[in-house]
């Protein structure tokens, strides 16, 4: 995937992600260079996955029909949910594209919420290495 998958002003843009695998039809992306997160937009995929270096699930982002990020599921410490900075927990954030005074970017992100039982069942196949 080039510079968020783009072709700018008739010039190819350097790749910032590479596909390193698949989980149930969803691409696992790895950043190139200093890119560590998943993209805010997608050209064709409805979701992307990022794994930790040990192969454990780290996060998954979901994109709407306009290819814009709308939800993220993550597995890492979230102090607001666990009370500490050490215990990883499956949680999610919802995004909208309205700029917020409290936001540093073009998206507003909700506070972390614990995955419901239904969400865990629906997305469990993607949670590689998570108990």
Short mmCIF file of N, CA, C and O in Angstrom, two decimals:
data_model
loop_
_atom_site.label_atom_id
_atom_site.label_comp_id
_atom_site.label_asym_id
_atom_site.label_seq_id
_atom_site.Cartn_x
_atom_site.Cartn_y
_atom_site.Cartn_z
N UNK A 1 0.86 -1.16 0.00
CA UNK A 1 0.00 0.00 0.00
C UNK A 1 0.90 1.22 0.00
O UNK A 1 1.74 1.35 0.85
N UNK A 2 0.75 2.08 -0.96
CA UNK A 2 1.56 3.28 -1.03
C UNK A 2 1.02 4.37 -0.16
O UNK A 2 -0.15 4.40 0.14
N UNK A 3 1.84 5.29 0.27
CA UNK A 3 1.49 6.45 1.06
C UNK A 3 0.02 6.55 1.36
O UNK A 3 -0.65 7.43 0.84
N UNK A 4 -0.49 5.65 2.12
CA UNK A 4 -1.90 5.46 2.38
C UNK A 4 -2.60 5.00 1.11
O UNK A 4 -3.77 5.26 0.91
N UNK A 5 -1.82 4.37 0.24
CA UNK A 5 -2.38 3.80 -0.97
C UNK A 5 -2.62 4.83 -2.06
O UNK A 5 -3.47 4.64 -2.90
N UNK A 6 -1.87 5.92 -2.07
CA UNK A 6 -2.21 6.99 -3.00
C UNK A 6 -1.27 7.09 -4.20
O UNK A 6 -0.17 6.57 -4.21
N UNK A 7 -1.75 7.82 -5.16
CA UNK A 7 -1.02 8.15 -6.38
C UNK A 7 -1.22 9.65 -6.52
O UNK A 7 -2.28 10.11 -6.93
N UNK A 8 -0.25 10.43 -6.07
CA UNK A 8 -0.43 11.88 -5.95
C UNK A 8 0.17 12.64 -7.12
O UNK A 8 1.32 12.43 -7.48
N UNK A 9 -0.61 13.54 -7.68
CA UNK A 9 -0.18 14.44 -8.74
C UNK A 9 0.59 13.71 -9.84
O UNK A 9 1.58 14.19 -10.35
N UNK A 10 0.13 12.52 -10.19
CA UNK A 10 0.77 11.76 -11.25
C UNK A 10 2.05 11.07 -10.85
O UNK A 10 2.73 10.48 -11.67
N UNK A 11 2.41 11.12 -9.58
CA UNK A 11 3.64 10.49 -9.10
C UNK A 11 3.31 9.39 -8.11
O UNK A 11 2.42 9.53 -7.28
N UNK A 12 4.05 8.30 -8.18
CA UNK A 12 3.88 7.26 -7.18
C UNK A 12 4.38 7.77 -5.85
O UNK A 12 5.38 8.46 -5.77
N UNK A 13 3.66 7.42 -4.80
CA UNK A 13 4.04 7.80 -3.45
C UNK A 13 4.71 6.60 -2.79
O UNK A 13 4.30 5.47 -3.02
N UNK A 14 5.75 6.87 -2.00
CA UNK A 14 6.45 5.77 -1.35
C UNK A 14 5.50 4.95 -0.49
O UNK A 14 4.58 5.47 0.12
N UNK A 15 5.76 3.64 -0.45
CA UNK A 15 4.96 2.77 0.38
C UNK A 15 5.20 3.07 1.85
O UNK A 15 6.32 3.30 2.27
N UNK A 16 4.11 3.08 2.64
CA UNK A 16 4.23 3.30 4.08
C UNK A 16 3.76 2.09 4.87
O UNK A 16 3.95 2.04 6.07
N UNK A 17 3.13 1.13 4.20
CA UNK A 17 2.67 -0.11 4.82
C UNK A 17 2.97 -1.26 3.87
O UNK A 17 3.01 -1.07 2.66
N UNK A 18 3.11 -2.44 4.44
CA UNK A 18 3.19 -3.63 3.61
C UNK A 18 2.29 -4.69 4.21
O UNK A 18 2.08 -4.74 5.43
N UNK A 19 1.72 -5.52 3.35
CA UNK A 19 0.87 -6.62 3.79
C UNK A 19 1.78 -7.78 4.15
O UNK A 19 2.60 -8.20 3.34
N UNK A 20 1.64 -8.28 5.38
CA UNK A 20 2.52 -9.36 5.85
C UNK A 20 1.76 -10.66 6.11
O UNK A 20 2.36 -11.65 6.53
N UNK A 21 0.46 -10.67 5.85
CA UNK A 21 -0.33 -11.87 6.05
C UNK A 21 -1.81 -11.54 6.01
O UNK A 21 -2.21 -10.42 5.69
N UNK A 22 -2.59 -12.57 6.33
CA UNK A 22 -4.04 -12.42 6.34
C UNK A 22 -4.60 -13.21 7.52
O UNK A 22 -4.04 -14.23 7.90
N UNK A 23 -5.69 -12.73 8.08
CA UNK A 23 -6.45 -13.47 9.08
C UNK A 23 -7.90 -13.45 8.60
O UNK A 23 -8.51 -12.38 8.52
N UNK A 24 -8.40 -14.60 8.23
CA UNK A 24 -9.77 -14.75 7.76
C UNK A 24 -10.15 -13.69 6.72
O UNK A 24 -11.18 -13.04 6.81
N UNK A 25 -9.27 -13.48 5.74
CA UNK A 25 -9.54 -12.57 4.65
C UNK A 25 -9.22 -11.10 4.91
O UNK A 25 -9.42 -10.26 4.05
N UNK A 26 -8.73 -10.78 6.09
CA UNK A 26 -8.37 -9.39 6.42
C UNK A 26 -6.85 -9.25 6.41
O UNK A 26 -6.14 -10.05 7.02
N UNK A 27 -6.37 -8.22 5.70
CA UNK A 27 -4.93 -8.01 5.58
C UNK A 27 -4.31 -7.60 6.92
O UNK A 27 -4.86 -6.77 7.63
N UNK A 28 -3.15 -8.19 7.20
CA UNK A 28 -2.33 -7.77 8.32
C UNK A 28 -1.30 -6.80 7.75
O UNK A 28 -0.54 -7.15 6.85
N UNK A 29 -1.32 -5.56 8.24
CA UNK A 29 -0.39 -4.56 7.75
C UNK A 29 0.73 -4.34 8.74
O UNK A 29 0.54 -4.46 9.95
N UNK A 30 1.88 -3.99 8.19
CA UNK A 30 3.04 -3.62 9.01
C UNK A 30 3.55 -2.30 8.44
O UNK A 30 3.70 -2.15 7.22
N UNK A 31 3.80 -1.34 9.32
CA UNK A 31 4.31 -0.05 8.88
C UNK A 31 5.74 -0.17 8.38
O UNK A 31 6.50 -1.03 8.80
N UNK A 32 6.08 0.70 7.45
CA UNK A 32 7.44 0.77 6.92
C UNK A 32 8.06 2.06 7.44
O UNK A 32 7.42 3.10 7.43
N UNK A 33 9.30 1.98 7.87
CA UNK A 33 9.97 3.17 8.39
C UNK A 33 9.40 3.55 9.75
O UNK A 33 9.33 2.73 10.65
N UNK A 34 8.93 4.77 9.86
CA UNK A 34 8.42 5.27 11.14
C UNK A 34 6.92 5.08 11.31
O UNK A 34 6.35 5.58 12.27
N UNK A 35 6.26 4.39 10.39
CA UNK A 35 4.82 4.17 10.50
C UNK A 35 4.56 3.02 11.46
O UNK A 35 4.99 1.90 11.23
N UNK A 36 3.83 3.30 12.55
CA UNK A 36 3.57 2.26 13.54
C UNK A 36 2.09 1.92 13.67
O UNK A 36 1.75 0.82 14.05
N UNK A 37 1.21 2.86 13.40
CA UNK A 37 -0.22 2.61 13.53
C UNK A 37 -0.81 2.13 12.21
O UNK A 37 -0.12 1.95 11.22
N UNK A 38 -2.11 1.94 12.22
CA UNK A 38 -2.83 1.58 11.00
C UNK A 38 -3.36 2.85 10.34
O UNK A 38 -3.54 3.88 11.01
N UNK A 39 -3.64 2.81 9.04
CA UNK A 39 -4.09 4.02 8.34
C UNK A 39 -5.47 4.51 8.79
O UNK A 39 -6.28 3.74 9.28
N UNK A 40 -5.70 5.80 8.59
CA UNK A 40 -6.98 6.43 8.90
C UNK A 40 -7.99 6.22 7.78
O UNK A 40 -9.18 6.47 7.95
N UNK A 41 -7.50 5.78 6.62
CA UNK A 41 -8.40 5.54 5.50
C UNK A 41 -7.93 4.30 4.74
O UNK A 41 -6.81 3.86 4.88
N UNK A 42 -8.85 3.77 3.95
CA UNK A 42 -8.58 2.56 3.18
C UNK A 42 -9.07 2.78 1.76
O UNK A 42 -10.06 3.48 1.54
N UNK A 43 -8.40 2.16 0.79
CA UNK A 43 -8.87 2.29 -0.59
C UNK A 43 -9.85 1.20 -0.98
O UNK A 43 -10.79 1.45 -1.71
N UNK A 44 -9.64 0.00 -0.48
CA UNK A 44 -10.52 -1.08 -0.90
C UNK A 44 -10.93 -2.01 0.24
O UNK A 44 -11.96 -2.66 0.15
N UNK A 45 -10.16 -2.08 1.29
CA UNK A 45 -10.45 -3.01 2.38
C UNK A 45 -11.43 -2.42 3.38
O UNK A 45 -11.44 -1.21 3.61
N UNK A 46 -12.23 -3.28 3.97
CA UNK A 46 -13.16 -2.85 5.02
C UNK A 46 -12.49 -2.86 6.38
O UNK A 46 -13.02 -2.29 7.33
N UNK A 47 -11.32 -3.52 6.49
CA UNK A 47 -10.63 -3.60 7.77
C UNK A 47 -9.16 -3.96 7.55
O UNK A 47 -8.81 -4.53 6.51
N UNK A 48 -8.33 -3.60 8.52
CA UNK A 48 -6.93 -4.00 8.55
C UNK A 48 -6.60 -4.42 9.98
O UNK A 48 -7.20 -3.95 10.94
N UNK A 49 -5.58 -5.28 10.10
CA UNK A 49 -5.13 -5.78 11.40
C UNK A 49 -3.66 -5.44 11.58
O UNK A 49 -2.88 -5.48 10.63
N UNK A 50 -3.30 -5.14 12.82
CA UNK A 50 -1.89 -4.97 13.19
C UNK A 50 -1.60 -5.96 14.31
O UNK A 50 -2.38 -6.08 15.26
N UNK A 51 -0.48 -6.67 14.17
CA UNK A 51 -0.05 -7.61 15.21
C UNK A 51 1.16 -7.04 15.94
O UNK A 51 1.91 -6.23 15.40
N UNK A 52 1.35 -7.49 17.17
CA UNK A 52 2.55 -7.13 17.93
C UNK A 52 3.73 -7.92 17.35
O UNK A 52 3.52 -8.91 16.64
N UNK A 53 4.96 -7.53 17.65
CA UNK A 53 6.12 -8.26 17.11
C UNK A 53 6.12 -9.76 17.41
O UNK A 53 6.63 -10.55 16.62
N UNK A 54 5.48 -10.17 18.51
CA UNK A 54 5.43 -11.60 18.85
C UNK A 54 4.29 -12.33 18.14
O UNK A 54 4.08 -13.52 18.35
N UNK A 55 3.54 -11.62 17.29
CA UNK A 55 2.46 -12.24 16.52
C UNK A 55 1.10 -12.17 17.19
O UNK A 55 0.11 -12.65 16.65
N UNK A 56 1.01 -11.54 18.35
CA UNK A 56 -0.25 -11.38 19.07
C UNK A 56 -1.04 -10.22 18.48
O UNK A 56 -0.47 -9.20 18.10
N UNK A 57 -2.35 -10.35 18.48
CA UNK A 57 -3.23 -9.28 18.03
C UNK A 57 -2.94 -8.00 18.79
O UNK A 57 -2.80 -8.00 20.01
N UNK A 58 -2.86 -6.87 18.07
CA UNK A 58 -2.68 -5.57 18.70
C UNK A 58 -3.89 -4.66 18.44
O UNK A 58 -4.45 -4.12 19.37
N UNK A 59 -4.26 -4.51 17.17
CA UNK A 59 -5.44 -3.70 16.88
C UNK A 59 -6.01 -4.03 15.51
O UNK A 59 -5.35 -4.62 14.66
N UNK A 60 -7.25 -3.65 15.33
CA UNK A 60 -7.96 -3.85 14.07
C UNK A 60 -8.78 -2.60 13.82
O UNK A 60 -9.46 -2.12 14.73
N UNK A 61 -8.69 -2.06 12.63
CA UNK A 61 -9.46 -0.88 12.27
C UNK A 61 -10.46 -1.23 11.19
O UNK A 61 -10.17 -2.00 10.27
N UNK A 62 -11.65 -0.60 11.30
CA UNK A 62 -12.74 -0.83 10.37
C UNK A 62 -13.06 0.47 9.64
O UNK A 62 -13.06 1.54 10.24
N UNK A 63 -13.39 0.34 8.34
CA UNK A 63 -13.62 1.49 7.48
C UNK A 63 -15.00 1.41 6.84
O UNK A 63 -15.47 0.33 6.48
N UNK A 64 -15.64 2.58 6.68
CA UNK A 64 -16.98 2.61 6.09
C UNK A 64 -16.92 2.60 4.56
O UNK A 64 -15.84 2.45 3.99
N UNK A 65 -18.07 2.76 3.91
CA UNK A 65 -18.14 2.70 2.44
C UNK A 65 -17.35 3.82 1.77
O UNK A 65 -16.96 3.71 0.62
N UNK A 66 -17.13 4.91 2.50
CA UNK A 66 -16.32 6.02 1.98
C UNK A 66 -14.85 5.80 2.30
O UNK A 66 -14.04 6.70 2.12
N UNK A 67 -14.52 4.63 2.85
CA UNK A 67 -13.14 4.23 3.17
C UNK A 67 -12.55 5.02 4.34
O UNK A 67 -11.33 5.18 4.43
N UNK A 68 -13.41 5.53 5.21
CA UNK A 68 -12.97 6.33 6.36
C UNK A 68 -13.10 5.48 7.63
O UNK A 68 -14.07 4.76 7.83
N UNK A 69 -12.13 5.61 8.50
CA UNK A 69 -12.09 4.90 9.78
C UNK A 69 -13.33 5.22 10.61
O UNK A 69 -13.70 6.38 10.75
N UNK A 70 -14.00 4.16 11.14
CA UNK A 70 -15.13 4.40 12.03
C UNK A 70 -15.04 3.63 13.34
O UNK A 70 -15.70 3.99 14.31
N UNK A 71 -14.22 2.56 13.41
CA UNK A 71 -14.09 1.80 14.65
C UNK A 71 -12.72 1.15 14.73
O UNK A 71 -12.15 0.76 13.72
N UNK A 72 -12.24 1.05 15.95
CA UNK A 72 -10.96 0.39 16.21
C UNK A 72 -11.13 -0.53 17.42
O UNK A 72 -11.68 -0.11 18.43
N UNK A 73 -10.69 -1.76 17.28
CA UNK A 73 -10.64 -2.70 18.40
C UNK A 73 -9.17 -2.89 18.72
O UNK A 73 -8.36 -3.09 17.81
N UNK A 74 -8.82 -2.83 20.00
CA UNK A 74 -7.41 -2.93 20.37
C UNK A 74 -7.23 -3.84 21.58
O UNK A 74 -8.16 -4.06 22.36
N UNK A 75 -6.01 -4.35 21.70
CA UNK A 75 -5.63 -5.18 22.85
C UNK A 75 -4.31 -4.65 23.39
O UNK A 75 -3.24 -4.95 22.86
N UNK A 76 -4.42 -3.81 24.37
CA UNK A 76 -3.25 -3.25 25.06
C UNK A 76 -3.74 -2.64 26.36
O UNK A 76 -4.95 -2.54 26.59
N UNK A 77 -2.84 -2.23 27.24
CA UNK A 77 -3.28 -1.62 28.50
C UNK A 77 -4.10 -0.34 28.24
O UNK A 77 -3.76 0.46 27.37
N UNK A 78 -5.17 -0.20 28.95
CA UNK A 78 -6.02 0.98 28.88
C UNK A 78 -6.38 1.33 30.33
O UNK A 78 -7.28 0.74 30.92
N UNK A 79 -5.60 2.25 30.90
CA UNK A 79 -5.70 2.55 32.33
C UNK A 79 -7.12 2.91 32.76
O UNK A 79 -7.54 2.55 33.86
N UNK A 80 -7.87 3.58 31.92
CA UNK A 80 -9.23 3.97 32.29
C UNK A 80 -10.12 2.75 32.52
O UNK A 80 -11.11 2.83 33.25
N UNK A 81 -9.78 1.62 31.93
CA UNK A 81 -10.59 0.41 32.07
C UNK A 81 -10.05 -0.57 33.10
O UNK A 81 -10.82 -1.30 33.72
N UNK A 82 -8.73 -0.61 33.27
CA UNK A 82 -8.14 -1.60 34.18
C UNK A 82 -7.60 -1.00 35.47
O UNK A 82 -7.32 -1.72 36.41
N UNK A 83 -7.40 0.31 35.48
CA UNK A 83 -6.85 0.95 36.67
C UNK A 83 -5.34 0.91 36.74
O UNK A 83 -4.74 1.38 37.69
N UNK A 84 -4.70 0.32 35.72
CA UNK A 84 -3.24 0.30 35.68
C UNK A 84 -2.75 0.40 34.25
O UNK A 84 -3.53 0.32 33.31
N UNK A 85 -1.46 0.55 34.10
CA UNK A 85 -0.86 0.69 32.76
C UNK A 85 -0.16 -0.58 32.30
O UNK A 85 0.69 -0.54 31.42
N UNK A 86 -0.51 -1.71 32.91
CA UNK A 86 0.21 -2.95 32.63
C UNK A 86 -0.67 -4.07 32.08
O UNK A 86 -0.18 -4.92 31.35
N UNK A 87 -1.94 -4.08 32.43
CA UNK A 87 -2.82 -5.18 32.06
C UNK A 87 -3.51 -4.91 30.73
O UNK A 87 -4.31 -3.98 30.61
N UNK A 88 -3.21 -5.70 29.71
CA UNK A 88 -3.88 -5.50 28.42
C UNK A 88 -5.35 -5.92 28.52
O UNK A 88 -5.71 -6.84 29.27
N UNK A 89 -6.19 -5.23 27.75
CA UNK A 89 -7.62 -5.53 27.74
C UNK A 89 -8.17 -5.29 26.34
O UNK A 89 -7.76 -4.34 25.66
N UNK A 90 -9.06 -6.16 25.89
CA UNK A 90 -9.74 -5.94 24.62
C UNK A 90 -10.74 -4.81 24.81
O UNK A 90 -11.56 -4.84 25.73
N UNK A 91 -10.65 -3.80 23.96
CA UNK A 91 -11.55 -2.66 24.05
C UNK A 91 -11.72 -2.05 22.66
O UNK A 91 -11.05 -2.46 21.71
N UNK A 92 -12.64 -1.09 22.57
CA UNK A 92 -12.85 -0.45 21.28
C UNK A 92 -13.07 1.05 21.44
O UNK A 92 -13.40 1.54 22.51
N UNK A 93 -12.86 1.74 20.32
CA UNK A 93 -13.13 3.17 20.20
C UNK A 93 -13.95 3.36 18.93
O UNK A 93 -13.71 2.68 17.93
N UNK A 94 -14.88 4.29 18.95
CA UNK A 94 -15.60 4.69 17.75
C UNK A 94 -15.04 6.02 17.30
O UNK A 94 -14.61 6.84 18.12
N UNK A 95 -15.02 6.25 15.99
CA UNK A 95 -14.49 7.48 15.41
C UNK A 95 -15.56 8.15 14.58
O UNK A 95 -16.40 7.49 13.99
N UNK A 96 -15.50 9.47 14.52
CA UNK A 96 -16.27 10.19 13.51
C UNK A 96 -15.32 11.21 12.89
O UNK A 96 -14.24 11.47 13.41
N UNK A 97 -15.71 11.76 11.76
CA UNK A 97 -14.80 12.66 11.06
C UNK A 97 -15.05 14.13 11.39
O UNK A 97 -14.59 15.02 10.70
N UNK A 98 -15.76 14.38 12.49
CA UNK A 98 -15.97 15.75 12.92
C UNK A 98 -14.79 16.18 13.78
O UNK A 98 -14.40 15.49 14.71
N UNK A 99 -14.23 17.32 13.47
CA UNK A 99 -13.10 17.82 14.24
C UNK A 99 -13.57 18.21 15.64
O UNK A 99 -14.61 18.81 15.82
N UNK A 100 -12.80 17.83 16.63
CA UNK A 100 -13.14 18.11 18.02
C UNK A 100 -12.10 19.03 18.63
O UNK A 100 -10.92 18.94 18.32
N UNK A 101 -12.52 19.92 19.53
CA UNK A 101 -11.58 20.80 20.23
C UNK A 101 -10.57 19.98 21.02
O UNK A 101 -9.45 20.40 21.22
N UNK A 102 -10.96 18.80 21.47
CA UNK A 102 -10.10 17.96 22.29
C UNK A 102 -9.23 17.02 21.45
O UNK A 102 -8.47 16.24 21.99
N UNK A 103 -9.36 17.08 20.17
CA UNK A 103 -8.65 16.17 19.28
C UNK A 103 -7.43 16.86 18.67
O UNK A 103 -7.42 18.06 18.46
N UNK A 104 -6.40 16.07 18.40
CA UNK A 104 -5.21 16.61 17.75
C UNK A 104 -5.23 16.32 16.26
O UNK A 104 -4.32 16.69 15.55
N UNK A 105 -6.24 15.65 15.79
CA UNK A 105 -6.31 15.29 14.38
C UNK A 105 -7.70 15.49 13.82
O UNK A 105 -8.55 16.09 14.45
N UNK A 106 -7.93 14.95 12.62
CA UNK A 106 -9.21 15.17 11.95
C UNK A 106 -10.35 14.31 12.47
O UNK A 106 -11.47 14.46 12.03
N UNK A 107 -10.07 13.42 13.41
CA UNK A 107 -11.10 12.51 13.91
C UNK A 107 -11.40 12.77 15.39
O UNK A 107 -10.52 13.14 16.15
N UNK A 108 -12.62 12.53 15.77
CA UNK A 108 -13.00 12.52 17.17
C UNK A 108 -13.11 11.06 17.57
O UNK A 108 -13.76 10.27 16.87
N UNK A 109 -12.47 10.66 18.65
CA UNK A 109 -12.47 9.27 19.10
C UNK A 109 -13.14 9.18 20.46
O UNK A 109 -12.82 9.96 21.36
N UNK A 110 -14.04 8.22 20.62
CA UNK A 110 -14.70 8.03 21.91
C UNK A 110 -13.72 7.44 22.92
O UNK A 110 -12.69 6.87 22.54
N UNK A 111 -14.06 7.56 24.18
CA UNK A 111 -13.27 6.92 25.22
C UNK A 111 -13.37 5.40 25.04
O UNK A 111 -14.34 4.89 24.48
N UNK A 112 -12.38 4.69 25.55
CA UNK A 112 -12.34 3.23 25.42
C UNK A 112 -13.53 2.60 26.13
O UNK A 112 -13.91 3.03 27.22
N UNK A 113 -14.08 1.58 25.48
CA UNK A 113 -15.16 0.79 26.07
C UNK A 113 -14.78 -0.68 25.95
O UNK A 113 -14.17 -1.10 24.97
N UNK A 114 -15.15 -1.46 26.94
CA UNK A 114 -14.87 -2.90 26.93
C UNK A 114 -15.76 -3.55 25.87
O UNK A 114 -16.93 -3.19 25.72
N UNK A 115 -15.19 -4.52 25.14
CA UNK A 115 -15.97 -5.24 24.14
C UNK A 115 -17.12 -5.98 24.79
O UNK A 115 -16.95 -6.61 25.84
N UNK A 116 -18.28 -5.94 24.16
CA UNK A 116 -19.42 -6.71 24.65
C UNK A 116 -19.19 -8.18 24.33
O UNK A 116 -18.34 -8.53 23.50
N UNK A 117 -19.95 -9.04 24.95
CA UNK A 117 -19.88 -10.47 24.70
C UNK A 117 -20.14 -10.76 23.22
O UNK A 117 -19.45 -11.56 22.59
N UNK A 118 -21.11 -10.05 22.63
CA UNK A 118 -21.45 -10.23 21.23
C UNK A 118 -20.29 -9.82 20.31
O UNK A 118 -19.99 -10.49 19.33
N UNK A 119 -19.63 -8.70 20.65
CA UNK A 119 -18.50 -8.25 19.84
C UNK A 119 -17.35 -9.25 19.93
O UNK A 119 -16.70 -9.54 18.93
N UNK A 120 -17.11 -9.78 21.13
CA UNK A 120 -16.04 -10.77 21.29
C UNK A 120 -16.32 -11.99 20.43
O UNK A 120 -15.43 -12.52 19.78
N UNK A 121 -17.56 -12.45 20.42
CA UNK A 121 -17.91 -13.62 19.62
C UNK A 121 -17.78 -13.33 18.12
O UNK A 121 -17.25 -14.13 17.37
N UNK A 122 -18.24 -12.15 17.70
CA UNK A 122 -18.21 -11.79 16.28
C UNK A 122 -16.79 -11.65 15.75
O UNK A 122 -16.49 -12.09 14.64
N UNK A 123 -15.89 -11.05 16.54
CA UNK A 123 -14.54 -10.75 16.06
C UNK A 123 -13.46 -11.66 16.62
O UNK A 123 -12.29 -11.49 16.30
N UNK A 124 -13.82 -12.64 17.41
CA UNK A 124 -12.86 -13.52 18.07
C UNK A 124 -11.85 -14.15 17.12
O UNK A 124 -10.66 -14.30 17.47
N UNK A 125 -12.24 -14.48 15.92
CA UNK A 125 -11.35 -15.14 14.96
C UNK A 125 -10.15 -14.26 14.59
O UNK A 125 -9.14 -14.76 14.11
N UNK A 126 -10.23 -12.96 14.85
CA UNK A 126 -9.14 -12.05 14.53
C UNK A 126 -8.16 -11.85 15.69
O UNK A 126 -7.08 -11.31 15.50
N UNK A 127 -8.55 -12.23 16.88
CA UNK A 127 -7.77 -11.95 18.09
C UNK A 127 -6.67 -13.01 18.31
O UNK A 127 -6.66 -13.73 19.30
N UNK A 128 -5.72 -13.04 17.40
CA UNK A 128 -4.63 -14.01 17.42
C UNK A 128 -3.83 -13.88 18.72
O UNK A 128 -3.35 -12.81 19.07
N UNK A 129 -3.72 -14.98 19.46
CA UNK A 129 -2.91 -15.00 20.68
C UNK A 129 -3.53 -14.37 21.89
O UNK A 129 -2.91 -14.29 22.95
N UNK A 130 -4.78 -13.90 21.80
CA UNK A 130 -5.46 -13.28 22.94
C UNK A 130 -6.34 -14.31 23.61
O UNK A 130 -7.11 -14.99 22.95
N UNK A 131 -6.22 -14.43 24.92
CA UNK A 131 -7.02 -15.43 25.66
C UNK A 131 -8.38 -14.87 26.02
O UNK A 131 -8.56 -13.74 26.29
#
